[in-house]
């Protein structure tokens, strides 16, 4: 009987470990380029999100705005595709210097 309780206790511990691990996401950028003519920074964004299906665009924009000292409205993230098997997504992001520059260069739709 004690072996069964220990087994269930271990399973609960494992489950809580995977739940905690699934909340951790890693956001990496590559091919970073500063574009002074358009007053923006552009990059490819790689997201590692084990245990989650996708990351909302809103959360991606918040993290990029915080990282590049910009406002939420001046960040545009799009084109995200999840790799086969899940856990990784790749997309593109534009971080403008100001909201006025974003309005000037981004399409209206």
PDB file of N, CA and C in Angstrom:
ATOM      1  N   UNK A   1       0.823  -1.194   0.000  1.00  0.00           N
ATOM      2  CA  UNK A   1       0.000   0.000   0.000  1.00  0.00           C
ATOM      3  C   UNK A   1       0.867   1.258   0.000  1.00  0.00           C
ATOM      4  N   UNK A   2       1.961   1.254   0.743  1.00  0.00           N
ATOM      5  CA  UNK A   2       2.808   2.451   0.803  1.00  0.00           C
ATOM      6  C   UNK A   2       3.501   2.687  -0.543  1.00  0.00           C
ATOM      7  N   UNK A   3       3.781   1.591  -1.282  1.00  0.00           N
ATOM      8  CA  UNK A   3       4.403   1.752  -2.595  1.00  0.00           C
ATOM      9  C   UNK A   3       3.479   2.453  -3.573  1.00  0.00           C
ATOM     10  N   UNK A   4       2.172   2.161  -3.476  1.00  0.00           N
ATOM     11  CA  UNK A   4       1.207   2.798  -4.371  1.00  0.00           C
ATOM     12  C   UNK A   4       1.110   4.289  -4.063  1.00  0.00           C
ATOM     13  N   UNK A   5       1.051   4.638  -2.768  1.00  0.00           N
ATOM     14  CA  UNK A   5       0.962   6.060  -2.409  1.00  0.00           C
ATOM     15  C   UNK A   5       2.210   6.816  -2.855  1.00  0.00           C
ATOM     16  N   UNK A   6       3.375   6.196  -2.716  1.00  0.00           N
ATOM     17  CA  UNK A   6       4.607   6.864  -3.150  1.00  0.00           C
ATOM     18  C   UNK A   6       4.599   7.061  -4.662  1.00  0.00           C
ATOM     19  N   UNK A   7       4.062   6.053  -5.374  1.00  0.00           N
ATOM     20  CA  UNK A   7       4.007   6.170  -6.829  1.00  0.00           C
ATOM     21  C   UNK A   7       3.091   7.318  -7.246  1.00  0.00           C
ATOM     22  N   UNK A   8       1.923   7.433  -6.631  1.00  0.00           N
ATOM     23  CA  UNK A   8       1.018   8.525  -6.967  1.00  0.00           C
ATOM     24  C   UNK A   8       1.601   9.871  -6.569  1.00  0.00           C
ATOM     25  N   UNK A   9       2.303   9.919  -5.448  1.00  0.00           N
ATOM     26  CA  UNK A   9       2.949  11.162  -5.032  1.00  0.00           C
ATOM     27  C   UNK A   9       3.986  11.599  -6.042  1.00  0.00           C
ATOM     28  N   UNK A  10       4.763  10.651  -6.577  1.00  0.00           N
ATOM     29  CA  UNK A  10       5.762  10.987  -7.575  1.00  0.00           C
ATOM     30  C   UNK A  10       5.110  11.495  -8.853  1.00  0.00           C
ATOM     31  N   UNK A  11       4.003  10.894  -9.229  1.00  0.00           N
ATOM     32  CA  UNK A  11       3.305  11.338 -10.431  1.00  0.00           C
ATOM     33  C   UNK A  11       2.794  12.762 -10.269  1.00  0.00           C
ATOM     34  N   UNK A  12       2.268  13.067  -9.081  1.00  0.00           N
ATOM     35  CA  UNK A  12       1.789  14.428  -8.843  1.00  0.00           C
ATOM     36  C   UNK A  12       2.944  15.416  -8.910  1.00  0.00           C
ATOM     37  N   UNK A  13       4.074  15.035  -8.357  1.00  0.00           N
ATOM     38  CA  UNK A  13       5.244  15.918  -8.393  1.00  0.00           C
ATOM     39  C   UNK A  13       5.693  16.128  -9.835  1.00  0.00           C
ATOM     40  N   UNK A  14       5.704  15.049 -10.621  1.00  0.00           N
ATOM     41  CA  UNK A  14       6.084  15.176 -12.025  1.00  0.00           C
ATOM     42  C   UNK A  14       5.111  16.074 -12.782  1.00  0.00           C
ATOM     43  N   UNK A  15       3.815  15.892 -12.530  1.00  0.00           N
ATOM     44  CA  UNK A  15       2.815  16.691 -13.217  1.00  0.00           C
ATOM     45  C   UNK A  15       2.997  18.172 -12.886  1.00  0.00           C
ATOM     46  N   UNK A  16       3.232  18.502 -11.613  1.00  0.00           N
ATOM     47  CA  UNK A  16       3.417  19.904 -11.252  1.00  0.00           C
ATOM     48  C   UNK A  16       4.701  20.450 -11.868  1.00  0.00           C
ATOM     49  N   UNK A  17       5.729  19.604 -12.006  1.00  0.00           N
ATOM     50  CA  UNK A  17       6.969  20.044 -12.646  1.00  0.00           C
ATOM     51  C   UNK A  17       6.710  20.400 -14.101  1.00  0.00           C
ATOM     52  N   UNK A  18       5.967  19.563 -14.821  1.00  0.00           N
ATOM     53  CA  UNK A  18       5.688  19.842 -16.225  1.00  0.00           C
ATOM     54  C   UNK A  18       4.766  21.050 -16.384  1.00  0.00           C
ATOM     55  N   UNK A  19       3.836  21.245 -15.465  1.00  0.00           N
ATOM     56  CA  UNK A  19       2.973  22.418 -15.523  1.00  0.00           C
ATOM     57  C   UNK A  19       3.813  23.680 -15.321  1.00  0.00           C
ATOM     58  N   UNK A  20       4.725  23.662 -14.343  1.00  0.00           N
ATOM     59  CA  UNK A  20       5.587  24.820 -14.118  1.00  0.00           C
ATOM     60  C   UNK A  20       6.515  25.043 -15.299  1.00  0.00           C
ATOM     61  N   UNK A  21       7.034  23.970 -15.870  1.00  0.00           N
ATOM     62  CA  UNK A  21       7.944  24.098 -16.993  1.00  0.00           C
ATOM     63  C   UNK A  21       7.216  24.650 -18.219  1.00  0.00           C
ATOM     64  N   UNK A  22       5.942  24.309 -18.365  1.00  0.00           N
ATOM     65  CA  UNK A  22       5.210  24.737 -19.552  1.00  0.00           C
ATOM     66  C   UNK A  22       4.926  26.229 -19.529  1.00  0.00           C
ATOM     67  N   UNK A  23       4.968  26.874 -18.372  1.00  0.00           N
ATOM     68  CA  UNK A  23       4.718  28.307 -18.329  1.00  0.00           C
ATOM     69  C   UNK A  23       5.954  29.103 -18.746  1.00  0.00           C
ATOM     70  N   UNK A  24       7.118  28.474 -18.777  1.00  0.00           N
ATOM     71  CA  UNK A  24       8.337  29.162 -19.179  1.00  0.00           C
ATOM     72  C   UNK A  24       8.444  29.172 -20.694  1.00  0.00           C
ATOM     73  N   UNK A  25       8.570  30.359 -21.250  1.00  0.00           N
ATOM     74  CA  UNK A  25       8.766  30.493 -22.691  1.00  0.00           C
ATOM     75  C   UNK A  25       9.999  31.344 -22.927  1.00  0.00           C
ATOM     76  N   UNK A  26      10.699  31.033 -23.981  1.00  0.00           N
ATOM     77  CA  UNK A  26      11.925  31.732 -24.328  1.00  0.00           C
ATOM     78  C   UNK A  26      11.708  32.435 -25.652  1.00  0.00           C
ATOM     79  N   UNK A  27      11.982  33.723 -25.680  1.00  0.00           N
ATOM     80  CA  UNK A  27      11.809  34.523 -26.885  1.00  0.00           C
ATOM     81  C   UNK A  27      13.192  34.997 -27.331  1.00  0.00           C
ATOM     82  N   UNK A  28      13.624  34.526 -28.504  1.00  0.00           N
ATOM     83  CA  UNK A  28      14.938  34.885 -29.033  1.00  0.00           C
ATOM     84  C   UNK A  28      14.756  35.612 -30.361  1.00  0.00           C
ATOM     85  N   UNK A  29      15.662  36.554 -30.637  1.00  0.00           N
ATOM     86  CA  UNK A  29      15.625  37.248 -31.915  1.00  0.00           C
ATOM     87  C   UNK A  29      16.899  36.943 -32.688  1.00  0.00           C
ATOM     88  N   UNK A  30      16.759  36.927 -34.010  1.00  0.00           N
ATOM     89  CA  UNK A  30      17.918  36.727 -34.869  1.00  0.00           C
ATOM     90  C   UNK A  30      17.712  37.545 -36.136  1.00  0.00           C
ATOM     91  N   UNK A  31      18.777  37.679 -36.911  1.00  0.00           N
ATOM     92  CA  UNK A  31      18.757  38.524 -38.116  1.00  0.00           C
ATOM     93  C   UNK A  31      18.210  39.913 -37.792  1.00  0.00           C
ATOM     94  N   UNK A  32      18.679  40.447 -36.665  1.00  0.00           N
ATOM     95  CA  UNK A  32      18.264  41.767 -36.212  1.00  0.00           C
ATOM     96  C   UNK A  32      18.858  42.825 -37.127  1.00  0.00           C
ATOM     97  N   UNK A  33      18.031  43.796 -37.520  1.00  0.00           N
ATOM     98  CA  UNK A  33      18.506  44.851 -38.396  1.00  0.00           C
ATOM     99  C   UNK A  33      17.843  46.170 -38.001  1.00  0.00           C
ATOM    100  N   UNK A  34      18.641  47.212 -37.880  1.00  0.00           N
ATOM    101  CA  UNK A  34      18.105  48.542 -37.643  1.00  0.00           C
ATOM    102  C   UNK A  34      17.924  49.221 -38.987  1.00  0.00           C
ATOM    103  N   UNK A  35      16.728  49.715 -39.230  1.00  0.00           N
ATOM    104  CA  UNK A  35      16.403  50.357 -40.496  1.00  0.00           C
ATOM    105  C   UNK A  35      16.129  51.840 -40.220  1.00  0.00           C
ATOM    106  N   UNK A  36      17.152  52.712 -40.349  1.00  0.00           N
ATOM    107  CA  UNK A  36      16.949  54.124 -40.017  1.00  0.00           C
ATOM    108  C   UNK A  36      16.044  54.861 -41.003  1.00  0.00           C
ATOM    109  N   UNK A  37      15.950  54.400 -42.226  1.00  0.00           N
ATOM    110  CA  UNK A  37      15.072  55.068 -43.198  1.00  0.00           C
ATOM    111  C   UNK A  37      13.600  54.943 -42.829  1.00  0.00           C
ATOM    112  N   UNK A  38      13.243  53.811 -42.253  1.00  0.00           N
ATOM    113  CA  UNK A  38      11.856  53.590 -41.836  1.00  0.00           C
ATOM    114  C   UNK A  38      11.674  53.747 -40.330  1.00  0.00           C
ATOM    115  N   UNK A  39      12.729  54.135 -39.630  1.00  0.00           N
ATOM    116  CA  UNK A  39      12.692  54.361 -38.169  1.00  0.00           C
ATOM    117  C   UNK A  39      12.185  53.135 -37.425  1.00  0.00           C
ATOM    118  N   UNK A  40      12.794  51.997 -37.730  1.00  0.00           N
ATOM    119  CA  UNK A  40      12.346  50.772 -37.066  1.00  0.00           C
ATOM    120  C   UNK A  40      13.494  49.784 -36.926  1.00  0.00           C
ATOM    121  N   UNK A  41      13.235  48.795 -36.075  1.00  0.00           N
ATOM    122  CA  UNK A  41      14.112  47.640 -35.928  1.00  0.00           C
ATOM    123  C   UNK A  41      13.312  46.446 -36.441  1.00  0.00           C
ATOM    124  N   UNK A  42      13.930  45.613 -37.239  1.00  0.00           N
ATOM    125  CA  UNK A  42      13.213  44.446 -37.763  1.00  0.00           C
ATOM    126  C   UNK A  42      14.010  43.198 -37.465  1.00  0.00           C
ATOM    127  N   UNK A  43      13.309  42.109 -37.204  1.00  0.00           N
ATOM    128  CA  UNK A  43      13.976  40.898 -36.756  1.00  0.00           C
ATOM    129  C   UNK A  43      13.094  39.680 -36.981  1.00  0.00           C
ATOM    130  N   UNK A  44      13.741  38.525 -36.969  1.00  0.00           N
ATOM    131  CA  UNK A  44      13.038  37.250 -36.936  1.00  0.00           C
ATOM    132  C   UNK A  44      12.971  36.827 -35.479  1.00  0.00           C
ATOM    133  N   UNK A  45      11.807  36.385 -35.042  1.00  0.00           N
ATOM    134  CA  UNK A  45      11.590  36.018 -33.647  1.00  0.00           C
ATOM    135  C   UNK A  45      11.396  34.513 -33.556  1.00  0.00           C
ATOM    136  N   UNK A  46      12.209  33.857 -32.728  1.00  0.00           N
ATOM    137  CA  UNK A  46      12.064  32.434 -32.434  1.00  0.00           C
ATOM    138  C   UNK A  46      11.532  32.302 -31.018  1.00  0.00           C
ATOM    139  N   UNK A  47      10.465  31.536 -30.857  1.00  0.00           N
ATOM    140  CA  UNK A  47       9.860  31.341 -29.547  1.00  0.00           C
ATOM    141  C   UNK A  47       9.901  29.858 -29.215  1.00  0.00           C
ATOM    142  N   UNK A  48      10.426  29.538 -28.051  1.00  0.00           N
ATOM    143  CA  UNK A  48      10.418  28.163 -27.549  1.00  0.00           C
ATOM    144  C   UNK A  48       9.365  28.127 -26.445  1.00  0.00           C
ATOM    145  N   UNK A  49       8.314  27.339 -26.665  1.00  0.00           N
ATOM    146  CA  UNK A  49       7.201  27.278 -25.718  1.00  0.00           C
ATOM    147  C   UNK A  49       6.811  25.826 -25.465  1.00  0.00           C
ATOM    148  N   UNK A  50       7.603  25.093 -24.681  1.00  0.00           N
ATOM    149  CA  UNK A  50       7.266  23.690 -24.416  1.00  0.00           C
ATOM    150  C   UNK A  50       6.001  23.573 -23.572  1.00  0.00           C
ATOM    151  N   UNK A  51       5.143  22.681 -23.977  1.00  0.00           N
ATOM    152  CA  UNK A  51       3.922  22.435 -23.221  1.00  0.00           C
ATOM    153  C   UNK A  51       2.789  23.386 -23.557  1.00  0.00           C
ATOM    154  N   UNK A  52       3.010  24.376 -24.384  1.00  0.00           N
ATOM    155  CA  UNK A  52       1.959  25.293 -24.819  1.00  0.00           C
ATOM    156  C   UNK A  52       1.806  25.155 -26.325  1.00  0.00           C
ATOM    157  N   UNK A  53       0.583  25.317 -26.801  1.00  0.00           N
ATOM    158  CA  UNK A  53       0.399  25.177 -28.247  1.00  0.00           C
ATOM    159  C   UNK A  53       0.934  26.405 -28.977  1.00  0.00           C
ATOM    160  N   UNK A  54       0.521  27.587 -28.618  1.00  0.00           N
ATOM    161  CA  UNK A  54       1.023  28.813 -29.245  1.00  0.00           C
ATOM    162  C   UNK A  54       1.078  29.917 -28.195  1.00  0.00           C
ATOM    163  N   UNK A  55       1.771  30.981 -28.525  1.00  0.00           N
ATOM    164  CA  UNK A  55       1.830  32.167 -27.682  1.00  0.00           C
ATOM    165  C   UNK A  55       0.981  33.245 -28.339  1.00  0.00           C
ATOM    166  N   UNK A  56       0.114  33.919 -27.601  1.00  0.00           N
ATOM    167  CA  UNK A  56      -0.706  34.966 -28.216  1.00  0.00           C
ATOM    168  C   UNK A  56       0.159  36.115 -28.735  1.00  0.00           C
ATOM    169  N   UNK A  57      -0.260  36.705 -29.846  1.00  0.00           N
ATOM    170  CA  UNK A  57       0.464  37.829 -30.437  1.00  0.00           C
ATOM    171  C   UNK A  57       0.567  38.973 -29.429  1.00  0.00           C
ATOM    172  N   UNK A  58      -0.464  39.167 -28.629  1.00  0.00           N
ATOM    173  CA  UNK A  58      -0.463  40.236 -27.626  1.00  0.00           C
ATOM    174  C   UNK A  58       0.704  40.065 -26.656  1.00  0.00           C
ATOM    175  N   UNK A  59       0.922  38.846 -26.188  1.00  0.00           N
ATOM    176  CA  UNK A  59       2.022  38.573 -25.261  1.00  0.00           C
ATOM    177  C   UNK A  59       3.384  38.770 -25.943  1.00  0.00           C
ATOM    178  N   UNK A  60       3.492  38.377 -27.194  1.00  0.00           N
ATOM    179  CA  UNK A  60       4.736  38.563 -27.945  1.00  0.00           C
ATOM    180  C   UNK A  60       5.029  40.057 -28.083  1.00  0.00           C
ATOM    181  N   UNK A  61       4.009  40.840 -28.432  1.00  0.00           N
ATOM    182  CA  UNK A  61       4.194  42.278 -28.583  1.00  0.00           C
ATOM    183  C   UNK A  61       4.589  42.942 -27.269  1.00  0.00           C
ATOM    184  N   UNK A  62       3.983  42.505 -26.163  1.00  0.00           N
ATOM    185  CA  UNK A  62       4.336  43.062 -24.850  1.00  0.00           C
ATOM    186  C   UNK A  62       5.796  42.795 -24.517  1.00  0.00           C
ATOM    187  N   UNK A  63       6.247  41.570 -24.748  1.00  0.00           N
ATOM    188  CA  UNK A  63       7.633  41.219 -24.437  1.00  0.00           C
ATOM    189  C   UNK A  63       8.626  41.980 -25.318  1.00  0.00           C
ATOM    190  N   UNK A  64       8.315  42.096 -26.608  1.00  0.00           N
ATOM    191  CA  UNK A  64       9.216  42.828 -27.502  1.00  0.00           C
ATOM    192  C   UNK A  64       9.250  44.314 -27.162  1.00  0.00           C
ATOM    193  N   UNK A  65       8.110  44.896 -26.817  1.00  0.00           N
ATOM    194  CA  UNK A  65       8.072  46.305 -26.434  1.00  0.00           C
ATOM    195  C   UNK A  65       8.909  46.551 -25.190  1.00  0.00           C
ATOM    196  N   UNK A  66       8.826  45.639 -24.250  1.00  0.00           N
ATOM    197  CA  UNK A  66       9.612  45.777 -23.020  1.00  0.00           C
ATOM    198  C   UNK A  66      11.105  45.626 -23.321  1.00  0.00           C
ATOM    199  N   UNK A  67      11.462  44.671 -24.151  1.00  0.00           N
ATOM    200  CA  UNK A  67      12.869  44.401 -24.449  1.00  0.00           C
ATOM    201  C   UNK A  67      13.512  45.544 -25.226  1.00  0.00           C
ATOM    202  N   UNK A  68      12.790  46.144 -26.170  1.00  0.00           N
ATOM    203  CA  UNK A  68      13.365  47.182 -27.028  1.00  0.00           C
ATOM    204  C   UNK A  68      12.912  48.589 -26.652  1.00  0.00           C
ATOM    205  N   UNK A  69      12.446  48.773 -25.427  1.00  0.00           N
ATOM    206  CA  UNK A  69      12.077  50.085 -24.885  1.00  0.00           C
ATOM    207  C   UNK A  69      11.152  50.855 -25.828  1.00  0.00           C
ATOM    208  N   UNK A  70      10.061  50.214 -26.195  1.00  0.00           N
ATOM    209  CA  UNK A  70       9.087  50.811 -27.084  1.00  0.00           C
ATOM    210  C   UNK A  70       7.705  50.663 -26.455  1.00  0.00           C
ATOM    211  N   UNK A  71       6.700  51.193 -27.125  1.00  0.00           N
ATOM    212  CA  UNK A  71       5.331  51.028 -26.644  1.00  0.00           C
ATOM    213  C   UNK A  71       4.676  49.843 -27.347  1.00  0.00           C
ATOM    214  N   UNK A  72       3.621  49.352 -26.751  1.00  0.00           N
ATOM    215  CA  UNK A  72       2.904  48.200 -27.279  1.00  0.00           C
ATOM    216  C   UNK A  72       2.373  48.473 -28.692  1.00  0.00           C
ATOM    217  N   UNK A  73       1.896  49.702 -28.932  1.00  0.00           N
ATOM    218  CA  UNK A  73       1.299  50.051 -30.223  1.00  0.00           C
ATOM    219  C   UNK A  73       2.323  50.211 -31.338  1.00  0.00           C
ATOM    220  N   UNK A  74       3.604  50.349 -30.987  1.00  0.00           N
ATOM    221  CA  UNK A  74       4.651  50.537 -31.994  1.00  0.00           C
ATOM    222  C   UNK A  74       5.299  49.214 -32.402  1.00  0.00           C
ATOM    223  N   UNK A  75       4.779  48.082 -31.917  1.00  0.00           N
ATOM    224  CA  UNK A  75       5.334  46.762 -32.229  1.00  0.00           C
ATOM    225  C   UNK A  75       4.344  46.013 -33.113  1.00  0.00           C
ATOM    226  N   UNK A  76       4.864  45.449 -34.200  1.00  0.00           N
ATOM    227  CA  UNK A  76       4.039  44.655 -35.113  1.00  0.00           C
ATOM    228  C   UNK A  76       4.688  43.281 -35.260  1.00  0.00           C
ATOM    229  N   UNK A  77       3.981  42.253 -34.856  1.00  0.00           N
ATOM    230  CA  UNK A  77       4.466  40.872 -34.948  1.00  0.00           C
ATOM    231  C   UNK A  77       3.501  40.103 -35.840  1.00  0.00           C
ATOM    232  N   UNK A  78       4.049  39.342 -36.789  1.00  0.00           N
ATOM    233  CA  UNK A  78       3.174  38.646 -37.739  1.00  0.00           C
ATOM    234  C   UNK A  78       3.919  37.459 -38.354  1.00  0.00           C
ATOM    235  N   UNK A  79       3.167  36.617 -39.052  1.00  0.00           N
ATOM    236  CA  UNK A  79       3.743  35.502 -39.804  1.00  0.00           C
ATOM    237  C   UNK A  79       4.278  34.369 -38.958  1.00  0.00           C
ATOM    238  N   UNK A  80       3.712  34.132 -37.800  1.00  0.00           N
ATOM    239  CA  UNK A  80       4.234  33.078 -36.924  1.00  0.00           C
ATOM    240  C   UNK A  80       3.737  31.713 -37.368  1.00  0.00           C
ATOM    241  N   UNK A  81       4.665  30.784 -37.450  1.00  0.00           N
ATOM    242  CA  UNK A  81       4.379  29.396 -37.808  1.00  0.00           C
ATOM    243  C   UNK A  81       4.959  28.494 -36.735  1.00  0.00           C
ATOM    244  N   UNK A  82       4.185  27.512 -36.339  1.00  0.00           N
ATOM    245  CA  UNK A  82       4.650  26.542 -35.345  1.00  0.00           C
ATOM    246  C   UNK A  82       5.366  25.414 -36.061  1.00  0.00           C
ATOM    247  N   UNK A  83       6.546  25.046 -35.567  1.00  0.00           N
ATOM    248  CA  UNK A  83       7.302  23.947 -36.155  1.00  0.00           C
ATOM    249  C   UNK A  83       6.567  22.629 -35.930  1.00  0.00           C
ATOM    250  N   UNK A  84       6.840  21.673 -36.798  1.00  0.00           N
ATOM    251  CA  UNK A  84       6.219  20.355 -36.685  1.00  0.00           C
ATOM    252  C   UNK A  84       6.608  19.743 -35.341  1.00  0.00           C
ATOM    253  N   UNK A  85       5.621  19.236 -34.611  1.00  0.00           N
ATOM    254  CA  UNK A  85       5.857  18.658 -33.299  1.00  0.00           C
ATOM    255  C   UNK A  85       5.593  19.639 -32.174  1.00  0.00           C
ATOM    256  N   UNK A  86       5.422  20.917 -32.495  1.00  0.00           N
ATOM    257  CA  UNK A  86       5.097  21.930 -31.499  1.00  0.00           C
ATOM    258  C   UNK A  86       6.299  22.330 -30.664  1.00  0.00           C
ATOM    259  N   UNK A  87       6.077  23.265 -29.792  1.00  0.00           N
ATOM    260  CA  UNK A  87       7.120  23.699 -28.880  1.00  0.00           C
ATOM    261  C   UNK A  87       8.006  24.809 -29.403  1.00  0.00           C
ATOM    262  N   UNK A  88       7.962  25.085 -30.698  1.00  0.00           N
ATOM    263  CA  UNK A  88       8.774  26.161 -31.283  1.00  0.00           C
ATOM    264  C   UNK A  88       7.947  26.883 -32.338  1.00  0.00           C
ATOM    265  N   UNK A  89       8.053  28.200 -32.349  1.00  0.00           N
ATOM    266  CA  UNK A  89       7.391  29.010 -33.363  1.00  0.00           C
ATOM    267  C   UNK A  89       8.376  30.041 -33.880  1.00  0.00           C
ATOM    268  N   UNK A  90       8.201  30.432 -35.133  1.00  0.00           N
ATOM    269  CA  UNK A  90       9.065  31.422 -35.760  1.00  0.00           C
ATOM    270  C   UNK A  90       8.200  32.425 -36.500  1.00  0.00           C
ATOM    271  N   UNK A  91       8.554  33.707 -36.377  1.00  0.00           N
ATOM    272  CA  UNK A  91       7.812  34.748 -37.068  1.00  0.00           C
ATOM    273  C   UNK A  91       8.673  35.982 -37.271  1.00  0.00           C
ATOM    274  N   UNK A  92       8.036  37.084 -37.631  1.00  0.00           N
ATOM    275  CA  UNK A  92       8.736  38.315 -37.956  1.00  0.00           C
ATOM    276  C   UNK A  92       8.167  39.442 -37.104  1.00  0.00           C
ATOM    277  N   UNK A  93       9.018  40.390 -36.726  1.00  0.00           N
ATOM    278  CA  UNK A  93       8.559  41.509 -35.899  1.00  0.00           C
ATOM    279  C   UNK A  93       9.202  42.810 -36.366  1.00  0.00           C
ATOM    280  N   UNK A  94       8.423  43.873 -36.276  1.00  0.00           N
ATOM    281  CA  UNK A  94       8.889  45.229 -36.558  1.00  0.00           C
ATOM    282  C   UNK A  94       8.650  46.057 -35.303  1.00  0.00           C
ATOM    283  N   UNK A  95       9.686  46.745 -34.833  1.00  0.00           N
ATOM    284  CA  UNK A  95       9.564  47.610 -33.661  1.00  0.00           C
ATOM    285  C   UNK A  95       9.902  49.021 -34.116  1.00  0.00           C
ATOM    286  N   UNK A  96       8.896  49.884 -34.178  1.00  0.00           N
ATOM    287  CA  UNK A  96       9.097  51.258 -34.628  1.00  0.00           C
ATOM    288  C   UNK A  96       9.575  52.130 -33.471  1.00  0.00           C
ATOM    289  N   UNK A  97      10.260  53.232 -33.821  1.00  0.00           N
ATOM    290  CA  UNK A  97      10.764  54.153 -32.809  1.00  0.00           C
ATOM    291  C   UNK A  97       9.634  54.866 -32.083  1.00  0.00           C
ATOM    292  N   UNK A  98       8.543  55.141 -32.787  1.00  0.00           N
ATOM    293  CA  UNK A  98       7.388  55.795 -32.164  1.00  0.00           C
ATOM    294  C   UNK A  98       6.116  55.335 -32.879  1.00  0.00           C
ATOM    295  N   UNK A  99       4.994  55.622 -32.257  1.00  0.00           N
ATOM    296  CA  UNK A  99       3.701  55.258 -32.842  1.00  0.00           C
ATOM    297  C   UNK A  99       3.447  56.074 -34.110  1.00  0.00           C
ATOM    298  N   UNK A 100       3.926  57.314 -34.142  1.00  0.00           N
ATOM    299  CA  UNK A 100       3.740  58.151 -35.339  1.00  0.00           C
ATOM    300  C   UNK A 100       4.463  57.559 -36.550  1.00  0.00           C
ATOM    301  N   UNK A 101       5.669  57.057 -36.346  1.00  0.00           N
ATOM    302  CA  UNK A 101       6.383  56.404 -37.440  1.00  0.00           C
ATOM    303  C   UNK A 101       5.647  55.139 -37.891  1.00  0.00           C
ATOM    304  N   UNK A 102       5.104  54.411 -36.942  1.00  0.00           N
ATOM    305  CA  UNK A 102       4.365  53.195 -37.287  1.00  0.00           C
ATOM    306  C   UNK A 102       3.142  53.533 -38.129  1.00  0.00           C
ATOM    307  N   UNK A 103       2.419  54.570 -37.762  1.00  0.00           N
ATOM    308  CA  UNK A 103       1.235  54.968 -38.535  1.00  0.00           C
ATOM    309  C   UNK A 103       1.612  55.422 -39.939  1.00  0.00           C
ATOM    310  N   UNK A 104       2.780  56.039 -40.033  1.00  0.00           N
ATOM    311  CA  UNK A 104       3.219  56.569 -41.325  1.00  0.00           C
ATOM    312  C   UNK A 104       3.570  55.450 -42.306  1.00  0.00           C
ATOM    313  N   UNK A 105       4.209  54.359 -41.821  1.00  0.00           N
ATOM    314  CA  UNK A 105       4.738  53.338 -42.712  1.00  0.00           C
ATOM    315  C   UNK A 105       3.933  52.046 -42.782  1.00  0.00           C
ATOM    316  N   UNK A 106       3.154  51.742 -41.776  1.00  0.00           N
ATOM    317  CA  UNK A 106       2.384  50.496 -41.785  1.00  0.00           C
ATOM    318  C   UNK A 106       1.106  50.667 -42.596  1.00  0.00           C
ATOM    319  N   UNK A 107       0.662  49.604 -43.267  1.00  0.00           N
ATOM    320  CA  UNK A 107      -0.606  49.705 -44.026  1.00  0.00           C
ATOM    321  C   UNK A 107      -1.787  49.935 -43.099  1.00  0.00           C
ATOM    322  N   UNK A 108      -2.827  50.510 -43.623  1.00  0.00           N
ATOM    323  CA  UNK A 108      -3.993  50.910 -42.810  1.00  0.00           C
ATOM    324  C   UNK A 108      -4.867  49.727 -42.391  1.00  0.00           C
ATOM    325  N   UNK A 109      -4.826  48.623 -43.134  1.00  0.00           N
ATOM    326  CA  UNK A 109      -5.706  47.498 -42.810  1.00  0.00           C
ATOM    327  C   UNK A 109      -5.209  46.691 -41.654  1.00  0.00           C
TER     328      UNK A 109
END
